[in-house]
């Protein structure tokens, strides 16, 4: 009887060869479909578009948008690359850093990428493209960079406070009013906190200083001419804002930063805690609002607490969509960019996805525009944007990093209430040094 | 039969008897306690996996509910279907498997060759070259990624699997180091004996040294599998075509701009770790033995 037709060693050898062959075959670049004989050759320009899939526009909606564009622009093909949100930053930074292989059109959501964006002014002038259709605040903060137009703003987002109506009803507490003040907020939170039975906090804490609430107090990190920290960081408005934070932390009505680190969602806001009913109020955004709608949550919206008599501010944003400076096809890239971020594209993403457009006329066509929460969101968008200051003060982050210690110590209750002014005074020299170093580097 | 030991007398080894329990009973008791302890420990180590399963079966709002619920009110098995159908996970898995196979072949071909040269051959600059190879381990990928991207872009290899496979054919420095350390422990007398019997350098490598290197080779295979399976940054940087993505890129797609769908994410993650668990289950003996022997002899 014949024992083996093939030895074990031979089998392993052939299997290895087959696997290597398969690997080599699979590594070959994907071939474009061949053209049918006799078809007239038409040169279509292909542009690369990198994007992410999100709650506002998923992968399929964006592919459909590209198809619709291609149908109306026969000479242009759009190669869509949908990347994971968590990897987009790394990939863009790598390709822009290498100066090769970056996409023709993409989100340029990181300010560090702005120098690599094509100046759109010649295209805008040539096409008489109406930039006034964009909501002014977002145009100013996300499309302009100095005198240069580095992109067009897609969609709008903002932080606001969402409150769980069921919790307020259960505790017999009145809903917060639109004009709720920081002091009223401190009185409100204990009434809806129940740590013992339900492990429920009344609200969350600001994620850092000199955001909307600091601006509501009238506090600024440094002078408008980017020269002085003294009298700003440690000025009475700033001290008042930090003192409010101290009172909030001391009230034991908010999760600690450690709680949020464990229970929050990777820096995107404590939406899951809110949806689970463990936060009676939370500072969230329009993406979270859509999550809450999908989850059937019973909620309302107010802006972040204000200070009576002072102007109300909001942390708001839009996504800058730009053309890479190194593109080989600027005309085609512009054609796609103005379609994607223009009225047609934003309407398409709104109707087929969940985008809140940055074009006022399109925004008001939103399907649920009559709903209370959408109306409230629209009202929030009209508030003055913190980004206005931030975009014209490039050293803000550097100086904030230098004074982070004060923030941490208040959150850990390592500073007494009456020591806040002294702590800020002590932080001034370090902040001033950081500002001066940064201004040399980035300008004022 | 038991033997009573009086105070102050020397008891010969092996003749101590418990007055209450027989040897057999004590053996069972000892084994029982050991197994109970190990099972308890294993249960604690299983908690993350069990929590993943529990989360995968929950509705989204239940994930962070208080008190935490191990058993969902109503199991949402459809989460698994949703997780697997939202993105082409079958395709992603096949792509990753292909990379695993190719990288394993690459490492198995290159690492023994390089290690053999460093461990057994005498040539000028050997030590310096070896130090240079080892030094490359000190440079983090993040520092190399931009020049590497530029290099592969110039070679026209972006959006192919070549940048993810080719480096393995040059040998991973960690594996080379491991293999060199192991090969150095094999007596040179074996080489001399083989040479007297007529074997050349290749013959010594393939017929004498490699068969003795099973422990480090097992480590090479298993770690290549694990690293390739879990790699995120390199596929992200080099691949553009959605259908050529790997499983880790697919998992990352569940993180949205504003939130993570934890239940779907956990369902997809649970499925993605199954192959790793299966591989570990089958090779754990060799893997632990390999690491122990390399560590002891190195």
XYZ file of C-alpha atoms in Angstrom:
742
model
C 0.000 0.000 0.000
C 1.339 3.412 -0.879
C 1.741 5.394 2.305
C 2.151 9.033 1.250
C 1.684 10.706 -2.080
C 3.359 13.832 -0.713
C 5.684 14.210 2.237
C 5.024 16.578 5.111
C 8.091 18.574 4.200
C 6.944 18.888 0.563
C 3.480 19.903 1.686
C 4.893 22.664 3.870
C 7.164 23.812 1.045
C 4.293 24.001 -1.475
C 1.997 25.643 1.039
C 4.633 28.281 1.725
C 5.135 28.925 -1.968
C 1.382 29.181 -2.529
C 1.002 31.635 0.363
C 3.910 33.744 -0.879
C 2.434 33.758 -4.384
C -0.946 34.820 -3.070
C 0.673 37.587 -1.056
C 2.605 38.869 -4.067
C -0.520 38.835 -6.206
C -2.527 40.653 -3.556
C 0.130 43.340 -3.244
C -0.238 44.460 -6.816
C -1.882 47.885 -7.140
C -5.567 47.772 -7.909
C -5.993 47.939 -11.647
C -8.355 50.450 -13.173
C -11.048 48.799 -15.293
C -9.953 48.460 -18.890
C -11.800 50.425 -21.506
C -13.994 48.602 -24.003
C -12.482 48.523 -27.486
C -13.835 51.146 -29.812
C -14.853 53.535 -27.024
C -13.569 57.066 -27.589
C -10.832 57.908 -25.111
C -11.821 60.680 -22.723
C -9.327 61.993 -20.235
C -11.008 62.442 -16.873
C -9.063 64.067 -14.078
C -9.176 62.159 -10.803
C -8.923 64.089 -7.586
C -8.296 62.613 -4.166
C -10.783 63.458 -1.434
C -10.043 62.379 2.132
C -12.801 62.536 4.676
C -14.067 60.833 7.827
C -17.249 59.012 8.655
C -19.201 60.690 11.423
C -22.636 61.039 12.956
C -23.303 63.935 10.590
C -22.252 62.269 7.335
C -21.552 58.571 7.176
C -19.477 56.767 4.601
C -22.296 55.973 2.182
C -23.750 59.490 2.149
C -20.377 60.911 1.218
C -19.811 58.359 -1.524
C -23.245 59.269 -2.889
C -22.288 62.939 -2.791
C -19.175 62.190 -4.844
C -21.244 60.234 -7.371
C -23.705 63.076 -7.690
C -20.848 65.492 -8.268
C -19.306 63.235 -10.908
C -22.651 63.043 -12.699
C -22.801 66.820 -12.981
C -19.073 67.217 -13.764
C -18.230 64.569 -16.387
C -14.566 65.533 -16.654
C -13.790 64.980 -12.987
C -13.600 61.764 -10.990
C -13.472 61.844 -7.207
C -11.543 59.132 -5.433
C -13.089 58.997 -1.971
C -10.984 57.847 0.968
C -13.042 57.489 4.140
C -10.741 57.299 7.134
C -11.387 56.508 10.779
C -11.892 59.683 12.769
C -9.129 58.682 15.178
C -6.603 58.260 12.379
C -7.325 61.235 10.144
C -5.068 63.551 12.112
C -2.064 61.210 11.909
C -2.484 60.498 8.240
C -2.867 64.128 7.245
C 0.063 65.197 9.399
C 2.250 62.490 7.858
C 1.434 63.274 4.244
C 1.566 67.041 4.690
C 4.833 66.625 6.592
C 6.261 64.461 3.826
C 5.025 66.972 1.241
C 3.886 64.060 -0.906
C 0.733 62.057 -1.360
C -1.582 64.465 0.449
C -5.150 64.655 -0.851
C -6.292 67.326 -3.291
C -9.273 68.166 -1.103
C -9.746 67.371 2.585
C -10.676 68.657 6.005
C -7.957 70.980 7.262
C -9.283 71.012 10.793
C -5.898 71.484 12.454
C -4.598 75.051 12.475
C -1.070 73.706 11.950
C -2.071 72.574 8.484
C -3.244 76.004 7.339
C 0.112 76.985 5.767
C -0.284 73.976 3.457
C -3.691 75.078 2.195
C -4.123 76.745 -1.174
C -5.194 80.385 -1.121
C -8.736 80.372 -2.521
C -9.039 84.111 -3.221
C -8.245 83.877 -6.980
C -10.886 81.166 -7.436
C -13.455 83.060 -5.400
C -12.870 86.221 -7.432
C -12.883 84.408 -10.762
C -16.180 82.605 -10.061
C -17.770 85.470 -8.144
C -18.343 82.916 -5.425
C -20.657 84.410 -2.795
C -18.929 83.951 0.553
C -21.547 85.986 2.391
C -23.863 82.977 2.361
C -21.856 81.472 5.218
C -22.768 82.404 8.789
C -20.375 85.228 9.489
C -18.890 83.924 12.728
C -17.853 80.662 11.125
C -16.506 82.315 7.991
C -14.332 84.560 10.129
C -13.032 81.808 12.365
C -12.635 78.879 9.982
C -12.103 80.232 6.460
C -9.879 83.250 6.993
C -6.280 83.012 8.090
C -4.894 86.483 8.215
C -5.706 87.906 4.782
C -5.789 84.520 3.136
C -8.873 82.384 2.490
C -7.613 78.920 3.346
C -10.864 77.016 3.009
C -14.630 76.937 3.210
C -16.512 76.090 6.430
C -18.539 72.872 6.404
C -21.301 72.439 8.968
C -21.606 74.070 12.349
C -21.145 72.866 15.870
C -21.375 74.396 19.315
C -21.247 73.548 22.997
C -24.376 74.063 25.044
C -25.894 72.609 28.181
C -28.331 69.755 27.730
C -30.601 69.037 30.664
C -32.531 65.853 31.282
C -36.171 66.885 31.689
C -37.136 63.565 33.297
C -34.631 64.090 36.095
C -35.813 67.647 36.721
C -39.451 66.486 36.765
C -38.613 63.636 39.117
C -36.887 65.988 41.551
C -39.549 68.665 41.159
C -37.015 71.237 40.025
C -37.751 73.882 37.415
C -35.901 73.625 34.112
C -32.992 76.054 33.768
C -33.902 79.246 31.930
C -32.164 80.533 28.802
C -30.581 83.319 30.852
C -29.410 81.076 33.679
C -26.481 82.659 35.499
C -23.372 81.036 36.911
C -24.577 81.715 40.456
C -28.009 80.215 39.764
C -26.222 77.226 38.282
C -24.420 76.588 41.572
C -27.771 76.634 43.367
C -29.424 74.392 40.799
C -26.974 71.491 40.596
C -27.298 70.207 44.186
C -31.057 69.934 43.687
C -30.642 67.387 40.885
C -27.645 65.544 42.331
C -28.236 62.153 43.922
C -24.937 60.432 44.525
C -26.094 58.029 47.186
C -28.976 56.223 45.546
C -28.501 56.798 41.861
C -24.863 57.773 41.536
C -26.128 60.768 39.579
C -24.315 64.085 39.313
C -26.017 67.408 38.733
C -23.665 68.429 35.950
C -20.149 68.329 34.579
C -17.183 70.683 34.893
C -15.688 72.925 32.233
C -12.901 71.164 30.375
C -10.450 74.014 30.738
C -10.166 77.703 31.601
C -10.819 80.569 29.200
C -13.649 78.861 27.417
C -17.172 80.300 27.168
C -17.795 80.785 30.893
C -14.520 82.703 31.352
C -15.497 84.930 28.442
C -18.939 85.384 29.986
C -17.163 86.759 33.061
C -15.217 89.092 30.741
C -11.932 87.339 31.474
C -9.122 87.198 28.917
C -5.890 85.273 29.133
C -3.732 88.180 28.038
C -4.023 91.578 26.406
C -5.385 91.950 22.878
C -1.967 93.028 21.611
C -0.460 89.781 22.966
C 2.010 91.627 25.167
C 0.767 91.453 28.756
C -0.514 88.746 31.036
C -0.510 90.831 34.217
C -3.985 92.195 34.932
C -5.639 89.686 32.605
C -4.814 86.193 33.826
C -4.942 87.504 37.397
C -7.490 90.252 36.758
C -10.750 90.437 38.771
C -12.803 88.819 35.980
C -10.443 85.874 35.748
C -10.337 85.508 39.532
C -14.157 85.527 39.589
C -14.298 82.778 36.945
C -11.749 80.624 38.739
C -13.604 81.199 42.023
C -16.820 80.025 40.380
C -14.986 76.878 39.298
C -13.755 76.411 42.883
C -17.320 76.678 44.176
C -18.490 74.194 41.563
C -15.814 71.667 42.506
C -16.495 72.164 46.217
C -20.221 71.599 45.717
C -19.520 67.922 44.988
C -22.164 67.886 42.287
C -19.912 67.050 39.346
C -17.813 64.019 38.417
C -14.115 64.468 39.107
C -11.763 64.640 36.112
C -10.814 61.048 36.997
C -14.490 59.989 36.878
C -14.865 61.626 33.504
C -11.658 60.005 32.292
C -13.037 56.594 33.175
C -16.703 57.109 32.355
C -16.513 59.734 29.624
C -16.012 59.016 25.974
C -12.430 59.764 24.996
C -12.637 63.514 25.140
C -15.831 63.816 23.136
C -17.995 64.800 26.098
C -19.873 62.753 28.683
C -22.765 61.919 26.381
C -23.023 58.310 27.555
C -23.340 59.355 31.194
C -26.028 61.830 30.179
C -27.942 59.232 28.161
C -27.697 56.763 31.050
C -29.368 59.347 33.291
C -26.278 59.757 35.462
C -25.757 63.413 34.615
C -28.764 65.668 35.068
C -27.093 68.314 32.885
C -24.036 68.151 30.656
C -22.110 70.441 28.348
C -22.492 68.677 25.024
C -22.781 69.521 21.331
C -24.995 69.041 18.295
C -23.574 65.556 17.596
C -24.528 64.493 21.105
C -27.897 66.142 20.617
C -28.514 63.803 17.661
C -27.428 60.841 19.815
C -29.965 61.922 22.422
C -32.710 62.262 19.815
C -31.949 58.747 18.513
C -31.989 57.382 22.056
C -35.407 58.983 22.658
C -34.079 61.159 25.496
C -36.334 63.877 26.903
C -34.061 66.907 27.014
C -33.798 70.663 26.653
C -31.006 73.033 25.693
C -29.639 76.259 27.191
C -26.348 78.068 26.605
C -23.537 77.733 29.113
C -24.337 79.829 32.229
C -23.799 83.558 31.836
C -23.059 86.549 34.017
C -25.842 89.145 34.284
C -25.031 92.284 32.319
C -22.227 90.654 30.319
C -22.241 89.485 26.718
C -22.897 85.733 26.295
C -20.236 83.672 24.463
C -20.219 80.203 22.957
C -17.601 77.635 22.031
C -18.558 77.037 18.420
C -16.795 75.587 15.411
C -17.034 74.572 11.822
C -14.762 72.303 9.799
C -12.370 73.976 7.404
C -12.351 72.209 4.040
C -9.357 73.076 1.911
C -7.326 72.345 -1.173
C -3.771 71.147 -0.651
C -1.153 73.568 -1.918
C 0.647 70.754 -3.710
C -2.345 69.655 -5.784
C -1.763 68.968 -9.468
C -5.389 69.764 -10.268
C -6.346 73.032 -8.547
C -9.227 73.848 -10.920
C -10.873 70.469 -10.517
C -10.230 70.506 -6.783
C -11.911 73.919 -6.521
C -14.883 72.667 -8.551
C -15.353 69.844 -6.076
C -14.674 71.948 -2.978
C -17.276 74.559 -3.840
C -19.765 71.802 -4.624
C -19.097 69.870 -1.395
C -19.123 72.887 0.929
C -21.457 75.024 -1.169
C -25.256 75.011 -0.926
C -25.741 71.857 -3.014
C -23.311 69.703 -1.053
C -24.325 70.913 2.395
C -28.007 70.490 1.539
C -27.291 66.955 0.322
C -25.433 66.099 3.535
C -28.196 67.661 5.610
C -31.033 65.838 3.838
C -29.280 62.482 3.564
C -27.186 62.688 6.716
C -27.376 64.815 9.838
C -25.290 67.855 8.961
C -26.177 71.266 10.321
C -25.010 73.447 7.423
C -22.905 76.578 7.834
C -25.013 78.359 5.193
C -27.811 80.185 6.960
C -30.404 79.794 4.199
C -29.798 76.037 4.001
C -29.601 75.635 7.787
C -33.137 76.920 8.164
C -34.380 74.219 5.794
C -33.399 71.653 8.444
C -36.113 69.001 8.680
C -36.738 69.442 12.409
C -36.240 73.191 12.429
C -39.528 73.665 14.274
C -38.501 71.450 17.188
C -37.611 73.240 20.435
C -34.142 71.767 20.736
C -33.240 72.725 17.149
C -34.544 76.251 17.684
C -32.462 76.483 20.847
C -29.413 75.234 18.973
C -29.940 77.862 16.258
C -30.117 80.529 18.958
C -26.871 79.316 20.506
C -25.184 79.659 17.124
C -25.990 83.361 17.102
C -23.951 83.996 20.275
C -20.489 85.465 19.991
C -17.823 82.838 19.407
C -14.814 82.256 21.643
C -12.981 81.190 18.487
C -13.031 84.797 17.301
C -10.506 85.618 19.996
C -8.715 82.296 19.808
C -8.103 82.429 16.057
C -6.483 85.828 16.332
C -4.379 84.882 19.341
C -2.266 81.978 18.270
C -0.391 81.765 21.572
C -3.475 81.038 23.618
C -2.789 77.299 23.884
C 0.848 77.798 24.798
C 0.017 80.186 27.626
C -2.820 77.973 28.839
C -0.446 75.034 29.061
C 1.903 77.136 31.163
C -0.800 77.829 33.750
C -2.413 74.404 33.811
C -1.127 73.856 37.312
C -3.657 76.303 38.784
C -6.464 74.492 37.001
C -5.344 71.098 38.268
C -4.882 72.279 41.831
C -8.372 73.772 41.968
C -9.826 70.560 40.590
C -7.971 68.632 43.272
C -9.038 71.170 45.944
C -5.407 71.877 46.809
C -5.994 75.637 46.827
C -8.206 77.406 49.353
C -10.872 79.735 47.998
C -9.103 82.842 49.255
C -5.783 81.675 47.763
C -6.953 81.773 44.160
C -5.792 85.327 43.490
C -2.369 84.547 44.955
C -2.102 81.376 42.873
C -2.900 83.304 39.693
C -0.456 86.062 40.655
C 2.214 83.419 41.104
C 1.432 81.971 37.664
C 1.860 85.317 35.894
C 5.663 85.240 35.376
C 5.525 81.761 33.853
C 2.601 82.727 31.631
C 4.350 85.951 30.568
C 7.508 84.016 29.650
C 5.437 81.516 27.639
C 3.641 84.340 25.839
C 6.851 86.154 24.932
C 8.495 82.974 23.686
C 5.430 82.081 21.625
C 4.969 85.514 20.075
C 8.503 85.300 18.676
C 7.639 81.924 17.192
C 4.104 82.428 15.913
C 3.603 86.193 15.944
C 1.027 88.145 17.879
C -1.416 3.285 58.206
C -0.212 6.330 60.073
C 2.831 6.873 62.221
C 2.706 9.233 65.142
C 5.733 11.502 65.494
C 6.700 12.366 69.022
C 8.044 15.771 69.963
C 11.807 15.978 69.718
C 12.246 12.988 67.462
C 13.529 13.271 63.894
C 10.910 12.204 61.397
C 12.198 10.427 58.307
C 11.110 12.129 55.054
C 8.120 10.680 53.310
C 6.707 8.892 56.285
C 4.728 11.735 57.799
C 1.074 10.880 57.933
C -1.839 13.048 58.783
C -3.911 11.495 61.504
C -7.100 12.591 59.750
C -6.576 12.386 55.985
C -5.162 9.705 53.783
C -2.474 10.516 51.211
C -4.990 10.175 48.405
C -7.425 12.545 50.085
C -4.692 15.060 50.730
C -3.610 14.870 47.122
C -7.176 15.501 45.936
C -7.606 18.274 48.438
C -4.353 19.913 47.374
C -5.305 19.649 43.715
C -8.797 20.947 44.484
C -7.471 24.001 46.289
C -4.978 24.662 43.491
C -7.648 24.399 40.809
C -10.048 26.514 42.809
C -7.415 29.220 43.225
C -6.466 29.101 39.564
C -10.085 29.131 38.433
C -10.765 32.155 40.638
C -7.723 33.925 39.210
C -8.734 32.956 35.678
C -12.186 34.359 36.335
C -10.691 37.706 37.358
C -8.588 37.758 34.216
C -11.710 36.926 32.211
C -13.637 39.899 33.612
C -12.666 42.303 30.785
C -13.744 39.760 28.189
C -16.994 39.095 30.020
C -17.629 42.826 30.282
C -17.024 43.129 26.557
C -19.581 40.411 25.917
C -22.030 42.028 28.299
C -21.571 45.457 26.685
C -21.899 43.960 23.218
C -25.363 42.705 24.145
C -26.643 45.943 25.669
C -28.649 48.834 24.360
C -26.522 51.951 24.188
C -28.043 53.654 27.223
C -27.429 50.565 29.380
C -23.665 50.661 28.938
C -23.136 53.321 31.597
C -26.180 52.585 33.730
C -25.922 52.553 37.504
C -25.735 50.083 39.148
C -23.718 48.346 36.416
C -25.626 45.519 34.794
C -23.751 42.359 33.925
C -26.754 40.804 32.297
C -28.620 43.120 29.943
C -32.334 43.535 30.490
C -32.874 42.262 26.993
C -29.903 40.865 25.061
C -29.397 42.717 21.791
C -27.899 39.983 19.619
C -28.553 42.175 16.625
C -25.596 44.305 17.763
C -23.299 41.597 16.395
C -25.090 41.619 13.052
C -24.996 45.409 12.917
C -21.307 45.476 13.873
C -20.389 42.972 11.205
C -22.485 44.399 8.404
C -21.953 48.129 8.815
C -18.431 47.746 7.469
C -17.041 44.851 5.385
C -15.431 43.033 8.297
C -15.029 39.793 6.367
C -12.916 41.634 3.841
C -10.931 43.416 6.549
C -10.260 40.072 8.261
C -9.042 38.473 5.048
C -6.785 41.454 4.344
C -5.303 41.212 7.819
C -4.847 37.454 7.522
C -2.988 37.958 4.269
C -0.639 40.422 5.932
C -0.113 38.019 8.828
C 0.875 35.190 6.474
C 3.152 37.369 4.364
C 4.863 38.961 7.353
C 5.350 35.608 9.061
C 6.984 34.194 5.947
C 9.153 37.294 5.702
C 10.331 37.108 9.287
C 10.942 33.355 9.152
C 13.062 33.758 6.046
C 15.091 36.744 7.154
C 15.506 36.542 10.922
C 17.351 33.172 11.116
C 19.705 34.204 8.318
C 20.671 37.499 9.909
C 20.830 36.026 13.380
C 22.976 33.132 12.214
C 25.502 35.527 10.697
C 25.723 37.552 13.892
C 25.767 34.569 16.232
C 27.957 32.039 14.469
C 30.070 33.669 11.744
C 33.221 35.676 12.273
C 33.603 38.755 10.113
C 35.003 42.260 10.611
C 32.568 44.826 12.051
C 30.223 42.123 13.325
C 29.752 43.689 16.738
C 29.268 47.202 15.375
C 26.754 46.002 12.816
C 24.855 44.092 15.459
C 24.770 47.158 17.690
C 23.488 49.166 14.738
C 20.680 46.680 14.144
C 19.768 46.730 17.825
C 19.913 50.525 17.889
C 17.126 50.741 15.313
C 14.793 49.423 17.998
C 15.323 52.652 19.903
C 13.778 54.844 17.200
C 10.007 55.008 17.650
C 7.815 54.439 14.624
C 6.317 57.915 14.986
C 9.749 59.411 14.332
C 10.315 57.286 11.242
C 6.893 57.388 9.703
C 7.247 60.575 7.624
C 10.539 59.587 5.929
C 9.207 56.058 5.439
C 6.043 57.430 3.866
C 8.091 59.664 1.558
C 10.265 56.686 0.592
C 7.395 54.364 -0.244
C 5.582 57.159 -2.044
C 8.604 57.673 -4.299
C 8.657 53.943 -4.941
C 4.978 54.090 -5.967
C 3.973 51.665 -3.236
C 1.376 53.742 -1.387
C -2.056 52.097 -1.367
C -0.478 48.663 -1.807
C 0.504 46.124 0.824
C 4.207 46.342 -0.019
C 5.115 48.887 2.689
C 3.439 46.616 5.227
C 5.213 43.462 4.063
C 8.636 44.365 2.697
C 10.199 45.406 6.025
C 9.524 41.955 7.459
C 11.749 40.453 4.737
C 14.603 42.512 6.175
C 14.047 41.065 9.649
C 12.681 42.683 12.768
C 15.553 43.804 15.039
C 13.826 42.509 18.161
C 13.495 39.031 16.687
C 17.070 39.152 15.414
C 18.289 40.045 18.884
C 16.241 37.242 20.408
C 17.470 34.698 17.901
C 21.102 35.758 18.185
C 20.966 35.362 21.940
C 19.504 31.906 21.587
C 21.897 30.744 18.865
C 24.862 31.824 20.956
C 23.886 29.247 23.565
C 24.153 26.338 21.116
C 27.602 24.720 21.465
C 29.986 25.377 18.581
C 31.043 21.729 18.790
C 27.900 20.906 16.839
C 29.028 23.144 13.978
C 32.477 21.527 14.040
C 31.018 18.033 14.007
C 28.732 18.924 11.102
C 31.608 20.488 9.220
C 33.697 17.328 9.700
C 30.740 15.399 8.285
C 30.891 17.593 5.182
C 28.209 20.185 5.891
C 28.697 23.708 4.555
C 27.512 26.950 6.178
C 23.969 26.585 4.797
C 23.863 22.947 5.787
C 24.838 23.780 9.348
C 22.174 26.462 9.533
C 19.334 24.404 8.113
C 20.245 20.924 9.437
C 21.832 21.680 12.779
C 20.996 25.136 14.120
C 17.436 25.773 12.959
C 15.996 22.491 14.243
C 17.325 23.494 17.663
C 15.763 26.949 17.433
C 12.144 25.968 17.714
C 11.473 28.062 20.865
C 12.587 31.418 19.398
C 10.987 30.597 16.035
C 7.685 30.026 17.818
C 8.014 33.438 19.398
C 8.718 34.981 16.004
C 5.587 33.407 14.530
C 3.266 34.246 17.404
C 4.481 37.786 17.908
C 4.401 38.520 14.198
C 0.830 37.330 14.188
C -0.129 39.446 17.195
C 1.668 42.585 16.059
C 0.367 42.408 12.517
C -3.157 41.671 13.674
C -3.138 44.608 16.071
C -1.214 47.102 13.909
C -3.077 50.369 13.391
C -0.729 53.192 12.434
C 1.104 51.646 9.487
C -1.984 50.392 7.622
C -3.612 53.750 8.308
C -0.728 55.652 6.784
C -0.004 53.433 3.782
C -3.494 52.337 2.712
C -6.110 54.543 1.090
C -8.554 52.147 -0.521
C -11.311 51.348 1.968
C -11.539 47.757 0.757
C -7.891 47.101 1.463
C -8.201 48.211 5.111
C -7.253 45.928 7.991
C -9.370 44.869 10.922
C -7.973 47.494 13.302
C -8.867 50.282 10.877
C -12.337 48.778 10.616
C -12.723 48.806 14.392
C -11.638 52.435 14.537
C -14.493 53.342 12.194
C -16.891 52.816 15.110
C -15.518 55.849 16.847
C -17.486 58.805 15.576
C -16.547 62.442 15.753
C -18.642 63.025 18.829
C -19.130 59.641 20.446
C -18.408 55.938 20.378
C -21.097 53.324 19.923
C -19.666 51.166 22.677
C -22.079 48.272 22.235
C -21.286 47.865 18.525
C -17.616 48.573 19.117
C -17.425 45.843 21.750
C -19.286 43.378 19.524
C -16.830 43.977 16.688
C -13.832 43.899 19.033
C -14.961 40.649 20.590
C -15.114 39.020 17.192
C -11.758 40.466 16.195
C -9.975 39.064 19.255
C -11.288 35.533 18.703
C -8.543 34.521 16.229
C -5.915 35.847 18.630
C -7.414 33.833 21.480
C -7.576 30.711 19.333
C -3.945 31.077 18.275
C -2.867 31.673 21.850
C -4.852 28.662 23.025
C -3.052 26.355 20.626
C 0.469 27.697 21.008
C 0.549 28.801 24.634
C 2.723 25.843 25.650
C 5.342 26.575 23.019
C 5.057 30.321 23.575
C 5.589 30.188 27.329
C 8.263 27.491 26.936
C 9.924 29.553 24.229
C 10.021 32.739 26.229
C 11.252 30.872 29.300
C 14.015 29.056 27.477
C 15.153 32.143 25.566
C 15.086 34.157 28.755
C 17.036 31.570 30.732
C 19.645 30.788 28.168
C 20.074 34.231 26.725
